[in-house]
PDB file of C-alpha atoms in Angstrom:
ATOM      1  CA  MET A   1      -9.371  13.231   1.767  1.00 63.00           C
ATOM      2  CA  MET A   2      -7.211  10.824   3.727  1.00 63.00           C
ATOM      3  CA  LYS A   3      -4.139   9.370   2.112  1.00 74.00           C
ATOM      4  CA  SER A   4      -3.926   5.606   2.006  1.00 92.00           C
ATOM      5  CA  LYS A   5      -1.252   3.905   4.098  1.00 91.00           C
ATOM      6  CA  ILE A   6       0.622   3.058   0.876  1.00 93.00           C
ATOM      7  CA  ASP A   7       0.530   6.676  -0.347  1.00 95.00           C
ATOM      8  CA  GLU A   8       1.732   7.735   3.095  1.00 95.00           C
ATOM      9  CA  MET A   9       4.618   5.241   2.975  1.00 96.00           C
ATOM     10  CA  LEU A  10       5.672   6.397  -0.511  1.00 97.00           C
ATOM     11  CA  SER A  11       5.472  10.042   0.515  1.00 97.00           C
ATOM     12  CA  THR A  12       7.397   9.578   3.774  1.00 97.00           C
ATOM     13  CA  TYR A  13      10.329   7.871   2.006  1.00 98.00           C
ATOM     14  CA  GLY A  14      10.424  10.135  -1.070  1.00 98.00           C
ATOM     15  CA  LEU A  15       9.099   7.516  -3.490  1.00 98.00           C
ATOM     16  CA  THR A  16       5.853   9.168  -4.658  1.00 97.00           C
ATOM     17  CA  GLY A  17       5.778   9.127  -8.465  1.00 96.00           C
ATOM     18  CA  GLU A  18       8.845   6.902  -8.807  1.00 98.00           C
ATOM     19  CA  ASN A  19       8.889   3.994 -11.229  1.00 98.00           C
ATOM     20  CA  SER A  20       8.780   0.220 -11.088  1.00 98.00           C
ATOM     21  CA  ILE A  21      11.703  -2.083 -11.764  1.00 98.00           C
ATOM     22  CA  LEU A  22       9.498  -4.439 -13.826  1.00 97.00           C
ATOM     23  CA  PRO A  23       9.885  -2.660 -17.229  1.00 97.00           C
ATOM     24  CA  MET A  24      13.687  -2.786 -16.823  1.00 97.00           C
ATOM     25  CA  LEU A  25      13.516  -6.566 -16.447  1.00 97.00           C
ATOM     26  CA  ASP A  26      10.985  -7.430 -19.137  1.00 94.00           C
ATOM     27  CA  GLU A  27      12.952 -10.542 -20.132  1.00 95.00           C
ATOM     28  CA  PHE A  28      12.235 -11.991 -16.670  1.00 96.00           C
ATOM     29  CA  LYS A  29       9.062 -13.566 -15.354  1.00 94.00           C
ATOM     30  CA  GLU A  30       7.561 -11.779 -12.340  1.00 91.00           C
ATOM     31  CA  GLU A  31       8.297 -14.741 -10.062  1.00 93.00           C
ATOM     32  CA  GLU A  32      11.990 -14.666 -11.115  1.00 95.00           C
ATOM     33  CA  ILE A  33      12.136 -10.944 -10.330  1.00 96.00           C
ATOM     34  CA  ARG A  34      10.681 -11.630  -6.864  1.00 95.00           C
ATOM     35  CA  VAL A  35      13.323 -14.280  -6.124  1.00 96.00           C
ATOM     36  CA  TYR A  36      16.258 -12.317  -7.562  1.00 97.00           C
ATOM     37  CA  CYS A  37      15.237  -9.053  -5.853  1.00 97.00           C
ATOM     38  CA  LYS A  38      15.239 -10.777  -2.492  1.00 96.00           C
ATOM     39  CA  GLN A  39      18.641 -12.362  -3.214  1.00 97.00           C
ATOM     40  CA  VAL A  40      20.156  -9.021  -4.234  1.00 97.00           C
ATOM     41  CA  LEU A  41      18.688  -7.095  -1.306  1.00 98.00           C
ATOM     42  CA  ARG A  42      20.008  -9.678   1.168  1.00 97.00           C
ATOM     43  CA  THR A  43      23.568  -8.903  -0.004  1.00 97.00           C
ATOM     44  CA  TYR A  44      23.350  -5.500   1.730  1.00 97.00           C
ATOM     45  CA  PRO A  45      24.468  -5.867   5.354  1.00 97.00           C
ATOM     46  CA  ASP A  46      22.505  -2.773   6.435  1.00 98.00           C
ATOM     47  CA  LEU A  47      19.201  -3.886   4.842  1.00 98.00           C
ATOM     48  CA  LYS A  48      16.404  -2.816   7.170  1.00 98.00           C
ATOM     49  CA  LYS A  49      12.614  -3.052   7.035  1.00 97.00           C
ATOM     50  CA  GLU A  50      11.483   0.526   7.745  1.00 97.00           C
ATOM     51  CA  ASP A  51       7.697   0.289   7.397  1.00 97.00           C
ATOM     52  CA  TRP A  52       5.145  -2.281   6.380  1.00 96.00           C
ATOM     53  CA  LEU A  53       1.498  -2.987   5.789  1.00 95.00           C
ATOM     54  CA  VAL A  54       0.756  -6.703   5.959  1.00 92.00           C
ATOM     55  CA  GLY A  55      -2.417  -8.506   4.941  1.00 87.00           C
ATOM     56  CA  LEU A  56      -3.464 -12.125   4.635  1.00 84.00           C
ATOM     57  CA  GLU A  57      -2.019 -12.556   1.128  1.00 90.00           C
ATOM     58  CA  GLY A  58       1.211 -10.618   1.539  1.00 91.00           C
ATOM     59  CA  GLY A  59       2.127  -7.024   2.071  1.00 95.00           C
ATOM     60  CA  ASP A  60       3.743  -3.732   1.186  1.00 96.00           C
ATOM     61  CA  PHE A  61       7.129  -2.869   2.605  1.00 97.00           C
ATOM     62  CA  ILE A  62       9.671  -0.059   2.690  1.00 98.00           C
ATOM     63  CA  TYR A  63      13.256  -1.304   2.953  1.00 98.00           C
ATOM     64  CA  SER A  64      16.408   0.765   3.290  1.00 98.00           C
ATOM     65  CA  PHE A  65      20.002  -0.057   2.357  1.00 98.00           C
ATOM     66  CA  ASP A  66      23.066   2.078   1.615  1.00 96.00           C
ATOM     67  CA  GLY A  67      21.003   5.217   2.262  1.00 96.00           C
ATOM     68  CA  HIS A  68      18.402   4.238  -0.364  1.00 98.00           C
ATOM     69  CA  TYR A  69      14.742   3.343   0.040  1.00 98.00           C
ATOM     70  CA  VAL A  70      12.680   0.860  -1.966  1.00 98.00           C
ATOM     71  CA  PHE A  71       8.966   0.125  -1.827  1.00 98.00           C
ATOM     72  CA  ILE A  72       8.048  -3.514  -2.400  1.00 97.00           C
ATOM     73  CA  THR A  73       4.610  -4.991  -2.983  1.00 96.00           C
ATOM     74  CA  ASP A  74       4.773  -8.726  -2.471  1.00 95.00           C
ATOM     75  CA  ASP A  75       1.597 -10.777  -2.343  1.00 91.00           C
ATOM     76  CA  ILE A  76       0.218 -13.975  -3.804  1.00 89.00           C
ATOM     77  CA  TRP A  77      -0.835 -12.196  -7.020  1.00 89.00           C
ATOM     78  CA  SER A  78       1.986  -9.827  -7.790  1.00 92.00           C
ATOM     79  CA  PHE A  79       5.403  -8.438  -7.017  1.00 96.00           C
ATOM     80  CA  ASP A  80       6.744  -4.959  -7.658  1.00 97.00           C
ATOM     81  CA  LEU A  81       9.652  -2.824  -6.526  1.00 98.00           C
ATOM     82  CA  ILE A  82       9.532   0.974  -6.760  1.00 98.00           C
ATOM     83  CA  ALA A  83      12.548   3.198  -6.256  1.00 98.00           C
ATOM     84  CA  LYS A  84      14.414   6.208  -7.597  1.00 98.00           C
ATOM     85  CA  PRO A  85      15.948   5.712 -11.092  1.00 98.00           C
ATOM     86  CA  SER A  86      19.545   5.293  -9.864  1.00 98.00           C
ATOM     87  CA  VAL A  87      18.469   2.585  -7.399  1.00 98.00           C
ATOM     88  CA  LEU A  88      16.376   0.806 -10.055  1.00 98.00           C
ATOM     89  CA  THR A  89      19.375   0.763 -12.406  1.00 98.00           C
ATOM     90  CA  LEU A  90      21.680  -0.565  -9.671  1.00 98.00           C
ATOM     91  CA  LEU A  91      19.294  -3.357  -8.677  1.00 98.00           C
ATOM     92  CA  ALA A  92      18.339  -4.251 -12.271  1.00 98.00           C
ATOM     93  CA  GLU A  93      22.024  -4.659 -13.200  1.00 98.00           C
ATOM     94  CA  LYS A  94      22.634  -6.917 -10.195  1.00 97.00           C
ATOM     95  CA  ILE A  95      19.532  -8.986 -11.009  1.00 97.00           C
ATOM     96  CA  LYS A  96      20.568  -9.393 -14.659  1.00 97.00           C
ATOM     97  CA  ALA A  97      24.001 -10.570 -13.481  1.00 96.00           C
ATOM     98  CA  LEU A  98      22.335 -13.393 -11.521  1.00 92.00           C
ATOM     99  CA  LYS A  99      20.512 -14.867 -14.508  1.00 83.00           C
TER     100      LYS A  99
END
């Protein structure tokens, strides 16, 4: 059985089975999380797009910063960010500070 491109991306960057940031930010609307995540990630000078799968409605991306990796799904229907627990906590705290 072939792995999907998304499964391959998660596996390559050590994010298979990691969790979403959404439950940590349940007081936010999904659109707010999308905007704030992008604002927070842009504060890292070494932010780099490592891998991506882009479609007509959006895409799936692996970004790196400070030696960490995050997987982001960003399309017209939904937004999600998946990362290791320490990275989720770091980003969630920074997002909450923006509100």
